[in-house]
Backbone as a ProteinNet text record, in pm:
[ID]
protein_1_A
[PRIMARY]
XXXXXXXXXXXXXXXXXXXXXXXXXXXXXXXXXXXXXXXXXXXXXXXXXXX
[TERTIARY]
3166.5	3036	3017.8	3000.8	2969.3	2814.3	2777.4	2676.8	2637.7	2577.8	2493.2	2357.9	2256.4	2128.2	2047.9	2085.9	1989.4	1982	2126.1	2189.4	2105.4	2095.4	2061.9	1892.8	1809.2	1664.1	1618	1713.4	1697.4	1703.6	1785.1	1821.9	1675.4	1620.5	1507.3	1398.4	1364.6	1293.2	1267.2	1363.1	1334.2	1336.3	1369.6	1357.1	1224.7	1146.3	1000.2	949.6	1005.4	851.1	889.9	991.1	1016	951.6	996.5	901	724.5	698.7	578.4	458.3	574	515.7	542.7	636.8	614.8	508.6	518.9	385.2	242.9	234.7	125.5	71.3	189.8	229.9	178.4	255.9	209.6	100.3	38.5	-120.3	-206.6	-193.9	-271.4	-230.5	-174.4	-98.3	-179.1	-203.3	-246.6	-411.9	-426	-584.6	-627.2	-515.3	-628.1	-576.2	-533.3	-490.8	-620.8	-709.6	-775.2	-926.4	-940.2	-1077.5	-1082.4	-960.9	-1002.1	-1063.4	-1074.4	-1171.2	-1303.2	-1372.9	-1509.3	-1553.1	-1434.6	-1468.4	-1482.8	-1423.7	-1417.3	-1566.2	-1625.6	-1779	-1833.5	-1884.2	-1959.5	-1940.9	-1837.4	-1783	-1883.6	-1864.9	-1954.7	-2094.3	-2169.1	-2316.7	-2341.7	-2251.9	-2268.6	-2282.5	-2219.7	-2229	-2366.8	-2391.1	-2548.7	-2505.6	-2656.9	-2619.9	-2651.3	-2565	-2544.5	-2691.5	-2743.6	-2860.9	-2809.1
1036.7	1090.6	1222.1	1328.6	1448.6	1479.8	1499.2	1505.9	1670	1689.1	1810.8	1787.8	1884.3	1856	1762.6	1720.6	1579.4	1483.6	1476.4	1361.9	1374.1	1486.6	1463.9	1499.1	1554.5	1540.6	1371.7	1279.4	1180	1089.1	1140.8	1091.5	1094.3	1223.4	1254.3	1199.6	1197.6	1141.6	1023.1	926.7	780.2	788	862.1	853.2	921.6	996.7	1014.7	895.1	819.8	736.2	602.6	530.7	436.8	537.4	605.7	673.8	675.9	714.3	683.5	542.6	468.9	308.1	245.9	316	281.3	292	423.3	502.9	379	393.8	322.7	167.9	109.2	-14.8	-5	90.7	161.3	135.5	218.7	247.2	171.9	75.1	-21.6	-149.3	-171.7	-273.2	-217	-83.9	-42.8	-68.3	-13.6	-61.3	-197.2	-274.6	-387.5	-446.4	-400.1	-468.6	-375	-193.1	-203.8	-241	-282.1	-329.1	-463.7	-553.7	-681.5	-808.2	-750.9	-816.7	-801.4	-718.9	-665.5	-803.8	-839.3	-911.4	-1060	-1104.8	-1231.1	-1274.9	-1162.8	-1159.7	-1193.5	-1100.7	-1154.8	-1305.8	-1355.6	-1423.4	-1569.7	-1547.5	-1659.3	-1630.8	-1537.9	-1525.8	-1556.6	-1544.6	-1559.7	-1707.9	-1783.7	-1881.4	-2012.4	-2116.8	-2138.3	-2257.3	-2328.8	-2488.7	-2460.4	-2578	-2522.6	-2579.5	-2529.2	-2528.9	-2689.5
-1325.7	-1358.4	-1282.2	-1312.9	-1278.1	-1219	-1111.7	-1069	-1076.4	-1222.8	-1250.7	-1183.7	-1275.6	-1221	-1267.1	-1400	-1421.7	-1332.8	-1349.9	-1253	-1075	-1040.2	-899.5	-931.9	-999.5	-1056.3	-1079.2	-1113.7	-1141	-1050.7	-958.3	-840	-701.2	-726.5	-638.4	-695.8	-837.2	-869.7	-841.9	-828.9	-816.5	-655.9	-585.2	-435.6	-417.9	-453.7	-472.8	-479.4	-589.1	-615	-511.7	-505.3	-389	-233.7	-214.6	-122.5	-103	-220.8	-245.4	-252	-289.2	-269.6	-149.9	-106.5	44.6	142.6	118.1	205.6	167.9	43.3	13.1	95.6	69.2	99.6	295.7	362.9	540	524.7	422.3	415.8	466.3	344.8	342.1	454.4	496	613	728.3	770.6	855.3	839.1	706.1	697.5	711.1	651.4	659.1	841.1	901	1065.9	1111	1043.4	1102.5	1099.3	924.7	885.4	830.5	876.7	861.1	886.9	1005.1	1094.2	1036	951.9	894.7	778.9	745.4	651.6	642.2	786.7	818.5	866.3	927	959.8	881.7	765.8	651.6	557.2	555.4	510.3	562.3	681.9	806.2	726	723.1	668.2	552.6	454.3	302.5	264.5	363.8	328.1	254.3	369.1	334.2	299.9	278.7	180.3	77.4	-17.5	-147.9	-208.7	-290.6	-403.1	-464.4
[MASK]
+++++++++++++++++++++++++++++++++++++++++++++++++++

């Protein structure tokens, strides 16, 4: 297989987007270690006896 430019365009391309879902994936791991605690709170209040 001859590695022209499709070949290596195609190549970056898919290393873009696995890159990209990575990052995402960081993202959010980080967010929720730092706003998850927010939600365990409310959770306690919402509760109630049931109707």
């Amino acid at each position: 297989m001859y590695m022209d430019a499709v070949v290596i365009a195609g190549i970056v391309t898919v290393l873009l987007m696995v890159g990209f879902f990575v990052g995402v994936g960081v993202f959010v791991i980080k967010d929720q270690k730092q706003h998850g605690h927010q939600d365990k709170k409310h959770q306690g209040k919402q509760g109630g006896k049931p109707v």
